[in-house]
Amino acid sequence: MVFGLHGKHVSEISADRLLEGQRLQLASRTLMLSMAVTVLIGFAELIFWVFSRNNLFLIEGAGNLVWLVPDLIMLFTICVGSKKADLKMNFGYRRIETISLLFFALGITGFVIYIIYQTVTNASEQLPMEYGMITVVFSVVIVVILALLARYTWNVGKKIRSRLLMLDSMVIRLDIASAGILIISGFFLVIAPSVMIIQTVLTVLVGLALLVYSVNEVVQAAKELIDASPSLQVMNLIEQIAEETPEVIFVSEQRVRSFGGAISVEITIETDPEMTINDAYRIASDLEERIKLEVDNVIDVRVRMNPAGTYVKQETLGWDRHG
């Protein structure tokens, strides 16, 4: 599984607004597609292992089949997390996805550390030489299929803002890297069967990359669950969205709060004092909509509108008396 991929900026996909029902349907369909492809590849790898006796395919195939369990847990989590807010959960159930993401990322972190330890402490085994070219061809087919699946899963996760799907995409990319190791191993079986250290080097590099990504997801999920304040980047983005609205003359106040990963925004803007009530309502509604679409996890936006000059007038109210 390969890394360091970034999707489009959130603002570029803001037009793709989805209702919760559509989000659930798209997320479930994508995850089930990922599960089906992974299981089929797992069975194919086990069948190939029967003939080649290459234990790497046994490990890969068994791992893909076992991965069905966390995939099913993720599917259940996405379904529960898509429930609407109610009296029990005033800000919705999306934080359940965050909890699942936390444990999922912790599990991947522990698994990667174990794999790196085993790779470093155990000597590389000699692979069966007679299946060199077949290993290369079969592994290339797996890489192509997984690359298409990983790209699709990542794009859907980015579109519907599901970090679980994005993390699943990263796990698929780890499978791609594992298949890449099989490809290189196959080449070495053909041209230099005695060189086995390449497997160890590639495995450690891939494991370290996934380890960094997983630890970052653990940190981000923990911040959401302890209600950490939104970052300055989020606050600057909200202010930038308001300032880009043509009718907004000045942003006089902004308050952003975090509730278990959900963000509530209160913003005060100044506009033309001669503006009609209808125009003011339209501007406020449009601004609320843009903030919800372009900023992750925003659940509530309140826009207060004042006539231009209100902030200056309030700040200078007592100057004449004290002068």
Coordinates of C-alpha atoms in Angstrom, one line a residue:
M1 CA 0.0 0.0 0.0
V2 CA 1.6 3.3 -1.2
F3 CA 1.1 6.7 0.5
G4 CA 1.3 10.5 0.5
L5 CA -1.8 11.0 -1.7
H6 CA -3.9 14.1 -1.3
G7 CA -7.3 14.7 -2.9
K8 CA -8.7 18.0 -4.2
H9 CA -9.1 20.9 -1.8
V10 CA -12.4 20.8 0.0
S11 CA -13.6 23.9 -1.7
E12 CA -13.2 22.2 -5.1
I13 CA -15.7 19.6 -4.2
S14 CA -18.1 21.9 -2.3
A15 CA -20.7 21.6 -5.1
D16 CA -21.1 17.9 -4.4
R17 CA -23.4 18.4 -1.5
L18 CA -24.9 15.1 -0.2
L19 CA -27.8 14.4 2.1
E20 CA -27.1 11.9 4.9
G21 CA -29.1 9.2 3.1
Q22 CA -27.0 9.6 0.0
R23 CA -23.8 9.7 2.0
L24 CA -24.7 6.5 3.7
Q25 CA -25.6 4.8 0.4
L26 CA -22.4 5.9 -1.3
A27 CA -20.2 5.0 1.7
S28 CA -21.8 1.6 2.1
R29 CA -21.6 0.8 -1.6
T30 CA -18.0 1.8 -1.8
L31 CA -17.0 -0.2 1.3
M32 CA -18.9 -3.3 0.0
L33 CA -17.1 -3.0 -3.3
S34 CA -13.8 -2.8 -1.5
M35 CA -14.7 -5.9 0.6
A36 CA -15.7 -7.9 -2.5
V37 CA -12.5 -7.1 -4.4
T38 CA -10.3 -7.8 -1.4
V39 CA -11.9 -11.2 -0.8
L40 CA -11.7 -12.2 -4.5
I41 CA -8.0 -11.2 -4.6
G42 CA -7.4 -13.1 -1.3
F43 CA -8.9 -16.3 -2.8
A44 CA -6.9 -15.9 -6.0
E45 CA -3.7 -15.5 -3.9
L46 CA -4.4 -18.6 -1.9
I47 CA -5.0 -20.6 -5.1
F48 CA -1.7 -19.3 -6.6
W49 CA 0.0 -20.3 -3.3
V50 CA -1.2 -23.9 -3.7
F51 CA 0.7 -24.2 -7.0
S52 CA 3.7 -22.0 -6.4
R53 CA 4.2 -22.8 -2.7
N54 CA 5.3 -19.2 -2.3
N55 CA 4.5 -18.4 1.4
L56 CA 4.2 -14.7 0.6
F57 CA 1.0 -15.4 -1.3
L58 CA -0.3 -17.4 1.6
I59 CA 0.3 -14.5 4.0
E60 CA -1.2 -12.0 1.6
G61 CA -4.2 -14.1 0.8
A62 CA -5.0 -15.0 4.4
G63 CA -4.5 -11.3 5.4
N64 CA -7.0 -10.2 2.7
L65 CA -9.6 -12.7 3.9
V66 CA -9.1 -11.8 7.6
W67 CA -9.4 -8.1 6.8
L68 CA -13.1 -8.8 6.0
V69 CA -13.8 -8.5 9.8
P70 CA -12.6 -4.9 10.3
D71 CA -14.3 -4.0 7.0
L72 CA -17.6 -5.3 8.4
I73 CA -17.1 -3.3 11.6
M74 CA -16.4 -0.2 9.5
L75 CA -19.6 -0.8 7.5
F76 CA -21.6 -1.0 10.7
T77 CA -19.9 2.1 12.1
I78 CA -20.7 4.1 9.0
C79 CA -24.4 3.1 9.2
V80 CA -24.7 4.1 12.8
G81 CA -22.7 7.3 12.3
S82 CA -25.1 8.4 9.6
K83 CA -28.1 8.6 12.0
K84 CA -29.6 12.1 12.5
A85 CA -29.2 14.2 15.6
D86 CA -31.7 13.5 18.4
L87 CA -32.3 14.1 22.1
K88 CA -29.6 11.6 23.0
M89 CA -26.9 12.9 20.6
N90 CA -27.6 16.6 20.0
F91 CA -24.8 16.9 17.5
G92 CA -25.5 13.7 15.6
Y93 CA -23.8 10.3 15.7
R94 CA -20.8 11.1 13.4
R95 CA -18.4 10.9 16.4
I96 CA -19.0 7.2 16.4
E97 CA -17.0 7.1 13.2
T98 CA -14.3 9.0 15.0
I99 CA -14.2 6.4 17.8
S100 CA -14.0 3.6 15.2
L101 CA -11.3 5.5 13.4
L102 CA -9.3 5.8 16.6
F103 CA -9.3 2.0 17.3
F104 CA -8.9 1.1 13.7
A105 CA -5.8 3.3 13.4
L106 CA -4.4 2.0 16.7
G107 CA -4.9 -1.5 15.4
I108 CA -3.1 -0.7 12.2
T109 CA -0.3 1.0 14.1
G110 CA 0.3 -2.1 16.3
F111 CA 0.1 -4.4 13.3
V112 CA 2.7 -2.4 11.4
I113 CA 5.1 -2.3 14.3
Y114 CA 4.8 -6.1 14.6
I115 CA 5.4 -6.6 10.9
I116 CA 8.5 -4.3 11.0
Y117 CA 9.8 -6.1 14.0
Q118 CA 9.4 -9.5 12.4
T119 CA 10.9 -8.3 9.1
V120 CA 14.0 -6.9 10.8
T121 CA 14.6 -9.8 13.2
N122 CA 13.9 -12.7 10.8
A123 CA 16.1 -13.5 7.8
S124 CA 14.5 -13.4 4.3
E125 CA 13.5 -16.8 2.9
Q126 CA 14.5 -18.0 -0.5
L127 CA 11.5 -17.9 -2.9
P128 CA 10.7 -20.7 -5.4
M129 CA 12.6 -19.8 -8.5
E130 CA 10.5 -21.6 -11.1
Y131 CA 7.5 -19.2 -10.6
G132 CA 9.5 -16.0 -11.1
M133 CA 7.8 -14.6 -14.2
I134 CA 4.3 -15.9 -13.2
T135 CA 4.7 -14.2 -9.9
V136 CA 5.5 -10.9 -11.7
V137 CA 2.5 -11.1 -14.1
F138 CA 0.0 -12.1 -11.4
S139 CA 1.3 -9.4 -9.0
V140 CA 1.0 -6.7 -11.7
V141 CA -2.6 -7.7 -12.3
I142 CA -3.3 -7.4 -8.5
V143 CA -1.5 -3.9 -8.4
V144 CA -3.7 -2.6 -11.3
I145 CA -6.9 -3.7 -9.7
L146 CA -6.0 -2.4 -6.2
A147 CA -4.8 0.9 -7.6
L148 CA -8.2 1.5 -9.3
L149 CA -10.0 0.5 -6.1
A150 CA -7.8 2.6 -3.8
R151 CA -8.2 5.7 -6.0
Y152 CA -12.0 5.3 -6.1
T153 CA -12.3 4.7 -2.4
W154 CA -10.1 7.7 -1.6
N155 CA -12.1 10.0 -3.9
V156 CA -15.4 8.9 -2.4
G157 CA -14.1 9.3 1.1
K158 CA -12.8 12.8 0.3
K159 CA -16.1 13.7 -1.3
I160 CA -18.3 12.6 1.6
R161 CA -15.7 13.5 4.2
S162 CA -15.4 10.0 5.6
R163 CA -11.9 9.5 7.1
L164 CA -12.8 5.8 7.6
L165 CA -13.0 5.3 3.8
M166 CA -9.8 7.4 3.3
L167 CA -8.0 5.2 5.8
D168 CA -9.4 2.1 4.1
S169 CA -7.9 3.4 0.9
M170 CA -4.5 3.8 2.6
V171 CA -4.7 0.2 3.7
I172 CA -5.5 -0.9 0.1
R173 CA -2.4 1.0 -0.9
L174 CA -0.4 -1.0 1.6
D175 CA -1.6 -4.1 -0.3
I176 CA -0.4 -2.5 -3.5
A177 CA 3.1 -2.0 -1.9
S178 CA 3.0 -5.6 -0.8
A179 CA 2.2 -6.7 -4.3
G180 CA 5.0 -4.5 -5.5
I181 CA 7.3 -6.4 -3.2
L182 CA 6.1 -9.6 -4.9
I183 CA 6.8 -8.1 -8.3
I184 CA 10.3 -7.2 -7.4
S185 CA 10.8 -10.5 -5.7
G186 CA 9.7 -12.2 -9.0
F187 CA 12.2 -10.2 -11.0
F188 CA 15.0 -11.1 -8.6
L189 CA 14.0 -14.8 -8.8
V190 CA 14.7 -14.5 -12.5
I191 CA 17.8 -12.4 -12.7
A192 CA 19.4 -12.7 -9.2
P193 CA 17.7 -15.4 -7.0
S194 CA 20.4 -15.1 -4.3
V195 CA 19.6 -11.4 -3.5
M196 CA 16.9 -11.5 -0.8
I197 CA 17.6 -8.3 1.2
I198 CA 15.4 -6.2 -1.1
Q199 CA 12.3 -7.8 0.4
T200 CA 13.3 -6.6 3.9
V201 CA 14.2 -3.1 2.8
L202 CA 10.9 -2.5 0.9
T203 CA 8.8 -4.0 3.6
V204 CA 10.3 -1.7 6.3
L205 CA 9.9 1.4 4.1
V206 CA 6.3 0.6 3.4
G207 CA 5.6 -0.1 7.0
L208 CA 7.2 3.1 8.2
A209 CA 5.1 5.2 5.8
L210 CA 1.8 3.6 6.9
L211 CA 2.9 3.9 10.6
V212 CA 3.3 7.7 10.2
Y213 CA -0.1 8.0 8.5
S214 CA -1.9 5.8 11.1
V215 CA -0.3 7.7 14.1
N216 CA -1.5 11.0 12.6
E217 CA -5.0 9.6 12.3
V218 CA -4.9 8.5 16.0
V219 CA -3.8 12.0 17.0
Q220 CA -6.6 13.7 15.0
A221 CA -9.3 11.4 16.2
A222 CA -8.2 11.9 19.8
K223 CA -8.3 15.7 19.4
E224 CA -11.9 15.4 18.1
L225 CA -13.0 13.2 21.0
I226 CA -11.6 15.5 23.7
D227 CA -13.2 18.6 22.1
A228 CA -10.0 20.3 21.2
S229 CA -10.5 23.8 19.8
P230 CA -10.5 24.1 16.0
S231 CA -7.2 24.9 14.4
L232 CA -6.2 28.4 13.3
Q233 CA -6.4 27.1 9.8
V234 CA -10.1 26.3 10.2
M235 CA -10.8 29.8 11.6
N236 CA -8.9 31.5 8.9
L237 CA -10.8 29.5 6.2
I238 CA -14.1 30.5 7.7
E239 CA -13.0 34.2 7.7
Q240 CA -11.8 33.9 4.2
I241 CA -15.1 32.5 3.0
A242 CA -16.9 35.4 4.5
E243 CA -14.5 38.0 3.1
E244 CA -14.9 36.5 -0.4
T245 CA -18.6 37.3 -0.3
P246 CA -19.0 40.5 -2.4
E247 CA -21.6 42.1 -0.1
V248 CA -19.6 41.6 3.0
I249 CA -17.7 44.8 3.9
F250 CA -16.1 43.7 7.2
V251 CA -16.0 40.6 9.5
S252 CA -16.2 42.1 13.0
E253 CA -16.5 38.9 15.1
Q254 CA -16.0 35.1 14.8
R255 CA -16.5 32.4 17.4
V256 CA -15.8 28.8 16.6
R257 CA -16.5 25.9 19.0
S258 CA -15.9 22.2 18.8
F259 CA -18.3 19.5 20.2
G260 CA -16.9 16.0 19.8
G261 CA -15.6 16.8 16.4
A262 CA -18.6 18.8 15.3
I263 CA -18.0 22.5 14.8
S264 CA -20.4 25.3 15.6
V265 CA -19.8 28.7 14.0
E266 CA -21.0 32.2 15.0
I267 CA -19.9 35.0 12.8
T268 CA -20.8 38.7 12.7
I269 CA -20.5 40.6 9.4
E270 CA -21.1 44.2 8.3
T271 CA -22.9 45.1 5.1
D272 CA -24.5 48.0 3.3
P273 CA -27.0 49.7 5.7
E274 CA -29.4 50.3 2.8
M275 CA -29.7 46.6 2.1
T276 CA -33.3 45.2 2.1
I277 CA -34.3 42.4 4.5
N278 CA -34.7 40.0 1.6
D279 CA -31.1 40.6 0.4
A280 CA -29.8 40.4 3.9
Y281 CA -31.5 37.0 4.4
R282 CA -30.2 35.7 1.1
I283 CA -26.6 36.7 1.9
A284 CA -26.7 35.2 5.4
S285 CA -28.2 31.9 4.0
D286 CA -25.7 31.7 1.2
L287 CA -22.8 32.3 3.7
E288 CA -24.1 29.6 6.1
E289 CA -24.4 27.2 3.2
R290 CA -20.8 27.9 1.9
I291 CA -19.3 27.5 5.4
K292 CA -21.1 24.1 5.9
L293 CA -20.0 22.9 2.5
E294 CA -16.4 24.1 2.5
V295 CA -15.3 23.4 6.1
D296 CA -15.2 19.9 7.5
N297 CA -17.5 18.7 10.3
V298 CA -19.5 22.0 10.6
I299 CA -22.9 21.2 12.0
D300 CA -24.2 24.7 12.8
V301 CA -23.6 28.2 11.5
R302 CA -25.2 31.4 12.7
V303 CA -24.6 34.7 10.8
R304 CA -25.3 38.0 12.5
M305 CA -25.5 41.0 10.2
N306 CA -24.8 44.7 11.2
P307 CA -24.7 47.9 9.1
A308 CA -21.3 49.0 8.0
G309 CA -19.5 51.0 10.7
T310 CA -21.1 49.3 13.7
Y311 CA -17.9 47.8 15.0
V312 CA -15.9 51.1 14.7
K313 CA -18.8 53.0 16.3
Q314 CA -18.9 50.6 19.3
E315 CA -15.1 50.7 19.8
T316 CA -15.0 54.5 19.7
L317 CA -18.2 55.1 21.7
G318 CA -16.5 56.5 24.8
W319 CA -13.6 58.3 23.1
D320 CA -15.2 61.8 23.1
R321 CA -16.1 61.5 26.8
H322 CA -12.5 60.5 27.8
G323 CA -10.8 63.0 25.5

